[in-house]
Coordinates of C-alpha atoms in Angstrom, one line a residue:
Chain A
M503 CA -51.7 -16.7 -65.8
G504 CA -49.2 -18.9 -67.7
K505 CA -48.2 -16.2 -70.3
K506 CA -45.7 -14.5 -68.4
D507 CA -43.9 -15.1 -65.4
Y508 CA -43.7 -12.0 -63.1
Q509 CA -40.8 -12.4 -60.9
Y510 CA -39.2 -9.7 -58.5
M511 CA -35.6 -9.4 -59.0
E512 CA -33.2 -7.4 -57.1
N513 CA -30.8 -5.4 -58.9
P514 CA -27.8 -7.4 -59.1
F515 CA -24.8 -6.1 -56.7
Q516 CA -21.7 -7.8 -58.3
V517 CA -18.5 -7.7 -56.8
T518 CA -15.5 -9.5 -57.9
R519 CA -13.6 -11.8 -55.5
R520 CA -11.0 -9.2 -55.3
E521 CA -13.1 -6.4 -54.4
F522 CA -15.0 -8.5 -51.7
L523 CA -11.6 -9.2 -49.9
S524 CA -10.2 -5.6 -49.9
I525 CA -13.8 -4.3 -48.7
T526 CA -13.6 -7.0 -46.0
G527 CA -10.3 -6.2 -45.1
A528 CA -11.0 -2.4 -44.8
I529 CA -13.9 -3.0 -42.7
A530 CA -11.7 -5.5 -40.3
A531 CA -9.0 -2.8 -40.0
F532 CA -11.4 0.1 -39.2
T533 CA -12.9 -2.3 -36.5
A534 CA -9.5 -3.2 -34.9
L535 CA -8.4 0.4 -34.7
P536 CA -9.8 1.1 -31.5
A537 CA -9.0 -2.1 -29.8
V538 CA -5.1 -1.3 -31.0
W539 CA -5.7 2.1 -29.7
V540 CA -7.1 1.1 -26.1
R541 CA -4.3 -1.7 -26.0
S542 CA -1.6 0.9 -26.3
R543 CA -3.0 2.9 -23.7
V544 CA -2.9 -0.1 -21.3
T545 CA 0.6 -0.9 -22.4
K546 CA 1.5 3.0 -21.6
R547 CA -0.2 2.6 -18.3
N548 CA 1.5 -0.5 -17.3
N549 CA 4.9 0.8 -18.3
Y550 CA 5.0 3.4 -15.7
L551 CA 3.9 0.9 -13.3
R552 CA 6.9 -1.3 -14.5
A553 CA 9.2 1.9 -14.3
R554 CA 8.3 2.7 -10.6
A555 CA 8.8 -1.1 -9.7
A556 CA 12.0 -1.1 -11.6
G557 CA 13.3 2.0 -9.9
L558 CA 12.8 0.0 -6.7
Y559 CA 14.6 -3.0 -7.7
L560 CA 17.2 -0.6 -8.7
D561 CA 17.4 0.7 -5.4
D562 CA 17.7 -3.0 -4.0
R563 CA 20.5 -4.1 -6.5
N564 CA 22.6 -0.6 -5.4
A565 CA 22.2 -1.2 -1.8
K566 CA 25.3 -2.5 0.2
I567 CA 23.0 -4.4 2.4
R568 CA 20.4 -6.5 0.6
V569 CA 18.8 -8.6 3.6
S570 CA 16.9 -7.1 6.5
H571 CA 18.7 -9.3 9.1
G572 CA 22.0 -7.4 8.0
N573 CA 20.9 -4.0 8.4
P574 CA 23.1 -2.9 11.3
V575 CA 20.5 -0.3 12.7
V576 CA 18.1 -3.2 13.4
T577 CA 20.7 -4.9 15.0
K578 CA 21.5 -1.9 17.1
I579 CA 17.8 -1.1 17.8
Y580 CA 17.5 -4.5 19.3
D581 CA 20.8 -4.5 20.9
E582 CA 20.3 -1.0 22.6
F583 CA 16.4 -0.9 23.0
A584 CA 14.1 -3.7 22.1
H585 CA 16.2 -6.8 23.0
A586 CA 14.6 -9.2 20.3
P587 CA 11.7 -9.7 18.0
L588 CA 8.5 -10.5 20.0
S589 CA 10.1 -9.4 23.0
E590 CA 8.1 -7.5 25.6
I591 CA 9.1 -4.2 24.3
S592 CA 8.5 -5.4 20.8
E593 CA 5.2 -6.7 21.3
A594 CA 4.2 -3.3 23.1
L595 CA 5.7 -0.9 20.3
F596 CA 5.7 -3.1 17.0
H597 CA 2.7 -5.5 17.6
T598 CA -1.1 -4.4 17.3
R599 CA -4.5 -6.2 17.3
Y600 CA -7.4 -5.7 15.0
I601 CA -11.2 -5.5 15.6
N602 CA -14.3 -7.0 14.1
R603 CA -16.1 -4.2 12.2
S604 CA -18.5 -6.4 10.1
K605 CA -21.6 -5.1 12.2
G606 CA -20.6 -1.6 10.5
I607 CA -21.7 -3.0 7.2
A608 CA -24.6 -5.5 8.2
Chain B
M925 CA -9.1 9.7 25.9
G926 CA -12.8 9.8 24.5
S927 CA -14.0 12.6 22.3
S928 CA -10.5 14.9 23.0
R929 CA -9.0 11.8 21.0
L930 CA -11.0 12.6 18.1
E931 CA -10.2 16.3 18.4
Y932 CA -6.6 15.5 18.8
T933 CA -6.7 13.5 15.7
L934 CA -8.2 15.3 13.5
G935 CA -6.5 18.5 15.0
N936 CA -3.4 17.0 14.0
H937 CA -4.3 15.4 10.8
G938 CA -5.5 18.6 9.3
S939 CA -8.9 19.8 10.7
E940 CA -8.2 23.1 9.2
N941 CA -9.0 21.4 5.9
F942 CA -11.2 18.8 6.6
R943 CA -14.0 18.6 4.4
G944 CA -15.8 15.7 5.3
D945 CA -18.5 17.2 7.8
D946 CA -21.3 15.2 6.0
I947 CA -19.4 12.0 6.1
M948 CA -19.0 12.4 9.9
E949 CA -22.7 12.5 10.4
S950 CA -23.7 10.0 8.2
A951 CA -20.8 7.0 8.8
T952 CA -20.1 5.9 12.2
K953 CA -21.1 2.5 12.3
S954 CA -17.7 0.8 11.2
F955 CA -15.6 3.2 13.0
Q956 CA -13.9 3.4 16.6
K957 CA -13.7 6.4 18.4
G958 CA -11.1 8.7 17.4
E959 CA -10.7 7.6 13.7
I960 CA -11.2 9.7 10.7
P961 CA -14.4 8.5 9.3
G962 CA -13.8 8.1 5.6
I963 CA -10.7 9.7 3.9
I964 CA -12.2 9.6 0.4
A965 CA -15.4 11.5 -0.7
I966 CA -16.7 12.6 -4.1
D967 CA -17.2 16.0 -5.0
E968 CA -20.9 16.3 -6.2
A969 CA -20.1 19.5 -8.6
T970 CA -17.4 17.7 -10.4
C971 CA -18.9 14.2 -10.7
K972 CA -20.2 13.2 -14.1
G973 CA -21.6 10.0 -13.3
C974 CA -19.2 8.1 -15.6
D975 CA -19.0 4.8 -13.5
S976 CA -15.2 4.9 -14.0
C977 CA -14.6 4.9 -10.2
K978 CA -17.0 2.0 -9.7
R979 CA -15.0 -0.3 -11.8
H980 CA -12.0 0.1 -9.5
C981 CA -13.6 0.0 -6.0
P982 CA -12.5 -3.1 -4.4
T983 CA -15.3 -3.1 -2.1
G984 CA -18.4 -1.8 -4.0
A985 CA -18.6 1.2 -1.8
I986 CA -19.7 3.7 -4.5
T987 CA -23.5 4.1 -5.0
G988 CA -25.1 6.2 -7.8
M989 CA -26.6 4.9 -11.2
F990 CA -24.9 5.9 -14.6
G991 CA -25.2 9.5 -15.2
A992 CA -26.0 10.4 -11.9
V993 CA -24.0 11.9 -9.0
H994 CA -21.8 8.9 -7.2
R995 CA -21.5 8.8 -3.5
I996 CA -19.1 6.7 -1.4
D997 CA -20.4 4.6 1.6
A998 CA -17.6 5.5 3.9
D999 CA -18.5 2.4 6.2
R1000 CA -17.8 0.1 3.2
C1001 CA -14.8 2.1 1.9
I1002 CA -11.4 1.1 2.9
N1003 CA -9.5 4.1 1.9
C1004 CA -7.5 2.8 -0.7
G1005 CA -8.0 5.7 -3.1
Q1006 CA -8.2 4.0 -6.4
C1007 CA -11.3 5.6 -7.4
L1008 CA -9.4 8.9 -6.9
V1009 CA -6.3 8.2 -9.1
S1010 CA -8.6 6.6 -11.7
C1011 CA -11.6 9.2 -12.2
P1012 CA -11.2 11.1 -15.5
F1013 CA -12.5 14.1 -14.0
G1014 CA -10.8 14.5 -10.7
A1015 CA -14.3 14.3 -8.5
P1016 CA -12.9 12.2 -5.6
F1017 CA -11.1 14.0 -3.0
E1018 CA -9.0 13.5 0.3
T1019 CA -11.2 14.7 3.5
V1020 CA -8.0 15.4 5.3
D1021 CA -5.0 17.4 4.0
A1022 CA -2.4 17.8 6.6
V1023 CA 0.0 20.1 4.3
E1024 CA -0.9 23.3 6.4
T1025 CA -0.7 21.4 9.9
V1026 CA 2.9 20.2 8.9
L1027 CA 4.0 23.4 7.9
T1028 CA 3.4 25.2 11.1
R1029 CA 5.2 22.3 13.0
L1030 CA 8.4 22.7 10.6
N1031 CA 8.3 26.7 11.4
N1032 CA 8.2 25.9 15.2
K1033 CA 11.9 25.4 16.3
D1034 CA 10.9 23.5 19.2
V1035 CA 9.5 20.5 17.4
A1036 CA 11.4 17.9 15.8
V1037 CA 9.5 17.0 12.8
V1038 CA 10.5 13.5 11.4
G1039 CA 9.5 12.5 8.1
I1040 CA 8.8 8.8 7.9
I1041 CA 9.5 8.2 4.1
A1042 CA 7.8 5.0 2.5
P1043 CA 9.5 3.0 -0.2
A1044 CA 7.0 3.9 -3.2
V1045 CA 7.2 7.5 -2.6
R1046 CA 11.0 7.7 -3.9
V1047 CA 10.5 6.5 -7.3
A1048 CA 7.1 8.4 -8.0
I1049 CA 7.6 11.9 -6.4
G1050 CA 9.6 12.8 -9.2
E1051 CA 7.0 12.8 -11.7
E1052 CA 5.5 15.9 -9.8
F1053 CA 8.8 17.8 -10.5
G1054 CA 9.2 16.9 -14.0
L1055 CA 11.3 13.7 -13.7
P1056 CA 10.6 10.5 -15.7
A1057 CA 8.5 8.0 -14.3
G1058 CA 10.4 5.5 -11.9
T1059 CA 13.4 7.9 -11.2
L1060 CA 14.9 6.8 -8.3
A1061 CA 15.0 10.2 -5.9
T1062 CA 15.9 9.1 -2.5
A1063 CA 18.9 11.4 -2.0
R1064 CA 17.1 14.2 -3.5
M1065 CA 14.1 13.5 -1.4
Y1066 CA 16.4 13.6 1.5
G1067 CA 17.8 16.8 0.6
A1068 CA 14.7 18.7 -0.2
M1069 CA 13.0 17.4 2.9
E1070 CA 16.3 18.5 5.1
K1071 CA 15.8 21.9 3.6
A1072 CA 12.4 21.9 4.5
G1073 CA 13.2 21.2 8.1
F1074 CA 12.5 17.3 8.3
K1075 CA 14.6 14.7 9.9
I1076 CA 14.6 11.6 8.2
L1077 CA 13.3 8.3 9.3
D1078 CA 13.4 6.1 6.2
N1079 CA 10.5 3.8 6.5
N1080 CA 12.6 1.3 4.9
L1081 CA 14.4 0.8 8.1
A1082 CA 10.9 0.1 9.9
A1083 CA 10.4 -2.3 6.8
D1084 CA 13.3 -4.3 7.9
L1085 CA 12.0 -4.4 11.4
T1086 CA 8.6 -5.5 10.1
I1087 CA 10.3 -8.5 8.5
M1088 CA 12.1 -9.3 11.9
E1089 CA 9.0 -9.2 13.6
E1090 CA 6.7 -10.8 11.1
G1091 CA 9.1 -13.4 10.1
T1092 CA 9.9 -14.6 13.4
E1093 CA 6.2 -14.7 13.8
L1094 CA 5.7 -16.6 10.8
L1095 CA 8.3 -19.2 12.0
H1096 CA 6.6 -19.5 15.6
R1097 CA 3.3 -20.3 13.5
I1098 CA 5.2 -22.9 11.4
Q1099 CA 6.8 -24.4 14.3
G1100 CA 3.7 -24.8 16.5
E1101 CA 2.0 -26.4 13.2
L1102 CA 4.9 -28.8 13.0
S1103 CA 4.9 -29.8 16.7
G1104 CA 1.8 -31.9 16.1
G1105 CA -1.2 -29.4 15.7
E1106 CA -1.9 -28.8 19.3
A1107 CA -3.7 -25.5 19.9
P1108 CA -1.5 -22.7 18.9
E1109 CA 0.4 -21.0 21.9
E1110 CA -1.0 -17.7 22.8
G1111 CA -0.1 -15.0 20.3
H1112 CA 1.1 -17.6 17.7
G1113 CA -2.0 -17.7 15.2
P1114 CA -3.2 -20.4 12.6
L1115 CA -1.6 -20.8 9.4
P1116 CA -1.7 -19.4 6.8
Q1117 CA -0.3 -16.1 7.9
F1118 CA -1.3 -12.6 6.0
T1119 CA 0.9 -9.9 5.9
S1120 CA -0.7 -6.7 7.5
C1121 CA 1.3 -3.7 6.2
C1122 CA -1.5 -2.6 3.9
P1123 CA -4.2 -0.6 5.8
A1124 CA -7.1 -1.0 3.1
W1125 CA -6.3 -5.0 3.4
V1126 CA -6.4 -4.9 7.1
R1127 CA -10.0 -3.2 7.1
Y1128 CA -11.1 -5.1 4.2
V1129 CA -10.5 -8.0 6.6
E1130 CA -12.3 -6.3 9.6
L1131 CA -15.1 -5.4 7.7
N1132 CA -15.8 -8.4 5.4
H1133 CA -14.1 -11.5 6.9
P1134 CA -13.6 -11.1 10.5
A1135 CA -13.2 -14.7 10.9
L1136 CA -9.5 -14.1 9.1
I1137 CA -8.4 -11.8 11.7
P1138 CA -6.3 -14.5 13.6
H1139 CA -4.5 -15.1 10.2
L1140 CA -3.4 -11.6 10.1
S1141 CA 0.2 -10.8 11.2
S1142 CA 0.2 -9.1 14.4
A1143 CA 3.0 -7.2 13.4
K1144 CA 2.3 -3.5 12.8
S1145 CA 2.7 -1.8 9.5
P1146 CA 6.2 -0.1 8.9
Q1147 CA 4.4 3.1 9.4
Q1148 CA 3.1 2.5 12.6
M1149 CA 6.4 0.9 13.8
A1150 CA 8.4 3.9 12.6
G1151 CA 6.2 6.3 14.4
A1152 CA 6.6 4.4 17.7
L1153 CA 10.3 4.0 17.2
A1154 CA 10.7 7.7 16.5
K1155 CA 8.8 8.8 20.0
T1156 CA 10.9 6.1 21.9
Y1157 CA 14.3 4.9 20.8
G1158 CA 14.4 8.0 18.2
A1159 CA 13.6 10.7 20.9
Q1160 CA 15.9 9.4 23.4
K1161 CA 19.1 7.8 21.8
I1162 CA 19.1 9.7 18.3
W1163 CA 17.8 13.0 18.5
G1164 CA 17.8 13.7 22.2
V1165 CA 14.5 15.5 22.6
E1166 CA 11.5 14.9 24.5
P1167 CA 9.0 12.5 23.2
G1168 CA 6.1 15.0 23.1
K1169 CA 8.3 17.4 21.0
V1170 CA 8.6 14.8 18.3
F1171 CA 6.1 15.2 15.5
T1172 CA 5.9 12.2 13.1
V1173 CA 4.9 12.7 9.6
G1174 CA 4.3 9.6 7.5
I1175 CA 5.3 10.2 3.8
M1176 CA 3.1 7.6 2.1
P1177 CA 2.1 6.4 -1.5
C1178 CA -1.4 5.8 0.0
T1179 CA -4.7 7.4 1.2
A1180 CA -5.5 4.6 3.9
K1181 CA -2.4 5.5 5.8
K1182 CA -4.2 8.5 7.0
F1183 CA -6.9 6.3 8.5
E1184 CA -4.4 3.8 9.7
A1185 CA -2.5 6.8 11.9
S1186 CA -6.0 7.8 13.3
R1187 CA -6.7 4.1 15.0
P1188 CA -6.8 4.4 18.6
E1189 CA -4.7 1.3 19.0
F1190 CA -1.6 3.5 17.7
I1191 CA -0.7 5.4 20.7
S1192 CA 1.5 2.8 21.8
A1193 CA 4.5 4.9 22.5
Y1194 CA 2.6 7.0 24.8
H1195 CA 1.6 3.8 26.7
H1196 CA 4.8 2.5 26.8
L1197 CA 6.7 5.8 28.0
A1198 CA 3.9 6.7 30.6
A1199 CA 3.8 3.0 32.0
G1200 CA 6.8 0.8 33.0
G1201 CA 9.0 1.9 30.1
G1202 CA 9.7 5.6 31.4
T1203 CA 8.9 8.5 33.4
Y1204 CA 6.8 10.5 30.8
S1205 CA 3.9 12.4 32.0
G1206 CA 2.8 14.8 29.6
E1207 CA -0.2 14.5 27.3
A1208 CA -1.0 11.6 25.0
F1209 CA 0.1 11.5 21.8
P1210 CA -0.1 9.4 18.6
D1211 CA 2.4 7.5 17.3
V1212 CA 2.1 9.0 13.8
D1213 CA 0.7 12.5 14.0
A1214 CA -0.1 13.3 10.5
V1215 CA 0.2 11.7 6.9
L1216 CA 1.2 13.0 3.6
T1217 CA 0.7 11.5 0.3
T1218 CA 2.9 11.7 -2.1
R1219 CA 0.9 14.4 -3.8
D1220 CA 0.8 16.2 -0.6
L1221 CA 4.7 16.3 -0.1
A1222 CA 5.1 17.7 -3.7
R1223 CA 2.7 20.3 -2.8
L1224 CA 4.2 21.3 0.5
L1225 CA 7.7 21.5 -1.4
K1226 CA 6.5 23.6 -3.9
K1227 CA 4.8 26.0 -1.3
M1228 CA 8.4 26.2 0.4
G1229 CA 9.7 27.0 -2.8
I1230 CA 11.7 23.9 -2.9
D1231 CA 12.4 22.1 -6.5
L1232 CA 13.3 18.4 -5.6
A1233 CA 14.6 17.9 -9.4
K1234 CA 17.2 20.7 -8.7
E1235 CA 18.2 19.3 -5.1
P1236 CA 22.0 18.1 -4.9
G1237 CA 20.9 15.3 -2.4
S1238 CA 21.7 14.0 1.2
A1239 CA 22.4 10.9 2.9
G1240 CA 20.1 11.6 5.8
D1241 CA 21.0 13.1 9.1
S1242 CA 21.0 10.1 11.3
V1243 CA 21.5 6.3 11.1
M1244 CA 17.7 6.3 11.0
A1245 CA 17.9 6.7 7.3
E1246 CA 19.9 3.3 6.9
Y1247 CA 18.0 0.7 5.0
S1248 CA 18.6 -2.5 3.4
G1249 CA 17.8 -3.6 -0.1
A1250 CA 14.6 -6.0 1.3
G1251 CA 13.2 -3.1 2.9
T1252 CA 13.1 -0.6 -0.2
I1253 CA 11.2 -3.7 -2.3
F1254 CA 8.3 -3.3 0.2
G1255 CA 6.8 -1.0 -2.2
N1256 CA 6.3 -3.6 -5.0
T1257 CA 3.7 -6.5 -5.4
G1258 CA 5.8 -9.3 -4.1
G1259 CA 8.3 -7.3 -2.4
V1260 CA 7.3 -8.0 1.2
M1261 CA 7.3 -11.6 0.5
E1262 CA 10.8 -11.4 -1.2
A1263 CA 12.1 -9.6 1.7
A1264 CA 10.7 -12.3 4.0
L1265 CA 11.8 -15.0 2.0
R1266 CA 15.6 -13.8 2.1
T1267 CA 15.4 -13.4 5.8
V1268 CA 13.8 -16.9 6.7
H1269 CA 16.2 -18.6 4.4
A1270 CA 18.7 -17.3 6.3
V1271 CA 17.2 -18.0 9.6
I1272 CA 16.3 -21.6 8.9
T1273 CA 19.1 -22.8 6.5
G1274 CA 21.9 -20.6 8.0
T1275 CA 23.0 -19.6 4.7
E1276 CA 22.1 -16.5 2.5
M1277 CA 19.5 -17.2 -0.2
E1278 CA 21.7 -17.5 -3.5
P1279 CA 20.8 -15.6 -5.7
L1280 CA 18.9 -13.1 -3.5
E1281 CA 16.4 -12.1 -6.1
Y1282 CA 13.4 -14.3 -6.0
R1283 CA 11.5 -13.8 -9.4
D1284 CA 8.8 -16.2 -8.9
V1285 CA 6.9 -13.5 -6.8
R1286 CA 7.8 -10.4 -9.1
G1287 CA 5.8 -9.3 -11.9
L1288 CA 2.1 -8.0 -12.3
K1289 CA 0.4 -11.4 -12.5
G1290 CA -2.7 -11.1 -10.2
V1291 CA -1.7 -14.0 -7.8
K1292 CA 1.7 -15.4 -8.0
S1293 CA 2.6 -18.6 -6.0
A1294 CA 5.8 -20.5 -5.1
S1295 CA 7.2 -23.0 -3.1
V1296 CA 10.4 -22.7 -1.4
N1297 CA 12.2 -26.0 0.1
L1298 CA 14.5 -25.3 3.0
I1299 CA 16.6 -27.5 4.8
D1300 CA 16.8 -26.8 8.5
A1301 CA 20.5 -26.4 9.7
K1302 CA 19.3 -27.5 13.1
T1303 CA 17.6 -30.9 12.6
G1304 CA 18.5 -31.5 9.1
K1305 CA 14.8 -32.1 8.0
A1306 CA 13.3 -30.5 4.7
L1307 CA 10.9 -27.7 5.0
Q1308 CA 8.7 -26.7 2.2
V1309 CA 7.2 -23.0 2.5
N1310 CA 4.5 -22.6 0.3
V1311 CA 3.8 -18.6 -0.5
A1312 CA 1.7 -16.5 -2.4
V1313 CA 1.3 -13.0 -3.5
V1314 CA -2.1 -11.1 -4.2
H1315 CA -2.5 -7.6 -5.5
G1316 CA -5.5 -5.8 -7.1
L1317 CA -7.9 -6.9 -4.2
K1318 CA -11.0 -6.5 -6.7
E1319 CA -10.0 -9.2 -9.0
N1320 CA -7.8 -11.4 -7.0
I1321 CA -8.7 -11.9 -3.4
G1322 CA -11.7 -13.8 -3.5
A1323 CA -10.4 -17.4 -4.4
I1324 CA -7.5 -16.9 -1.8
V1325 CA -10.0 -16.0 1.1
D1326 CA -12.6 -18.9 0.3
E1327 CA -9.3 -21.5 0.6
V1328 CA -8.7 -19.9 3.8
L1329 CA -12.0 -19.8 5.1
S1330 CA -12.6 -23.7 4.1
G1331 CA -9.2 -24.7 5.5
R1332 CA -8.3 -25.8 2.0
S1333 CA -5.5 -23.2 1.8
P1334 CA -2.0 -24.9 0.9
Y1335 CA 0.1 -21.6 1.8
H1336 CA 1.7 -20.6 4.8
F1337 CA 2.3 -16.9 3.8
I1338 CA 0.4 -14.9 1.6
E1339 CA 1.2 -11.2 0.9
V1340 CA -1.8 -8.8 0.0
M1341 CA -1.7 -5.6 -1.2
N1342 CA -4.7 -3.5 -2.1
C1343 CA -3.7 -1.7 -5.1
P1344 CA -2.7 -3.3 -8.5
G1345 CA 1.0 -3.3 -8.7
G1346 CA 1.3 -2.5 -5.2
C1347 CA 2.1 0.7 -3.2
I1348 CA 3.8 1.9 -6.3
N1349 CA 0.4 2.3 -7.7
G1350 CA -1.3 3.4 -4.5
G1351 CA -3.9 6.1 -4.1
G1352 CA -1.7 8.8 -2.9
Q1353 CA 0.9 8.7 -5.5
P1354 CA 1.0 11.4 -8.7
V1355 CA -2.1 11.0 -10.8
H1356 CA -1.7 10.2 -14.5
P1357 CA -4.1 11.2 -17.2
E1358 CA -4.4 7.6 -18.0
G1359 CA -5.9 6.8 -14.6
S1360 CA -3.8 4.8 -12.2
G1361 CA -6.3 1.8 -11.6
W1362 CA -6.8 1.1 -15.6
M1363 CA -4.5 -2.1 -15.5
S1364 CA -6.9 -4.3 -13.3
A1365 CA -9.8 -3.2 -15.0
I1366 CA -9.1 -3.6 -18.6
A1367 CA -6.3 -6.7 -18.2
P1368 CA -8.8 -9.4 -18.9
L1369 CA -9.7 -8.1 -22.4
F1370 CA -6.0 -8.4 -23.3
A1371 CA -5.4 -12.0 -22.1
W1372 CA -2.6 -12.5 -24.9
R1373 CA -0.4 -10.0 -23.5

């Protein structure tokens, strides 16, 4: 004891500050790649939903009549046939009832 | 009716290709007599057990461990088909396929086959014929379908009718509430009023929240109004054929519409004609005889050698193809609400809404809400109408339902569509490789977008 101090010493792993930054940057970039890929897929998927939605809004803008109560055929159907909303015929043909199905999954 | 009704339903809705025998045995608890017991099933040989479908199922109806074959509990299933359009392997399939049935009716010259075209189909069917997504193909669809032998009843016209019926009902409910909170008159249910156009949402309520049934609008969906209209007014005044010779085909972006058409409530045209309204004495018939999805119609047209993309186009064969812009936006989330607001505004204030576009209810946000201030032209009083729009049932309906059940809901009118984005993203629409339900499942990861 006392003659020599034996100490375990790791091989020094030396990086410069510049190297450290570039390695960290590379790791970050590779980690981010899949996220960007997934995000682009989601964006693409929303794009065709948006395209379909835009198609319907275009149909609306192109329409000569843009309100339901202004549709002459609706007026015609009530005049010639169903009389008025919630009339006896309308209740019979255009309204319904619902049932309790909750026992089916109890 | 009884069991003959079941035979009738399955007969018309495509019994030749009915692949659901196992479902019919296992699940009948949540079905009425005559209803198709489950529209969607999973093909065991194709299923890889990847769990994609579970992430999109709004009701937790799919069972099966990761890696094992998945199955659908038909009693819990609301037939929305989001699993079908989201599966990367194409394992879920529809148990009913009416393409062959419709083809035989088209070949029978005694039968007037009426195609009831839903709004969302016209902006998606082009994708099956190589056109870009969102291509508006109304005229080409009319042309192709007339070539195939259909008569056209645009469901947008029935959507306009729905607004008149559902809007009037809403005004009655609001007036009932304003008149001092006395018990609502018969037929005028409580507020808020929920829309009832989406058959998946209706079944969701019937299964999971029967206490909400009085809140559902009593108005039928446009498809069912169109069917009843075609076999009464249409048969007599437009096409001049016997009601029993009219074969109505819903052309829908939706798999749940196949179930809806088989509900025993929907033989109202027959009841109307057989009872006081007429002299009809033939056999009973449903309001809607068969339903084809967007994919089904594309398949039918291709079988007949008709290329929709090359059709010159048509304006429809009768006034039954005339619709308003309000009717056509029904296929988008927020569309029913916007259409209703345009009419409610005109009825209460006596003037048209300016501008007509109501942007607060548009877009892909999960829950959209808005308040509209209206001055009653008759009384001069101000009326605030609070509305909410919900789509993507799985993520977004819970809080809204809780509010209504606990009596804390600030809304008068709530639009609900099961599928993320609305009917344009329905379970019957063309399937994309990306999978049509992804938005709802992954959106939370991209909150910054």
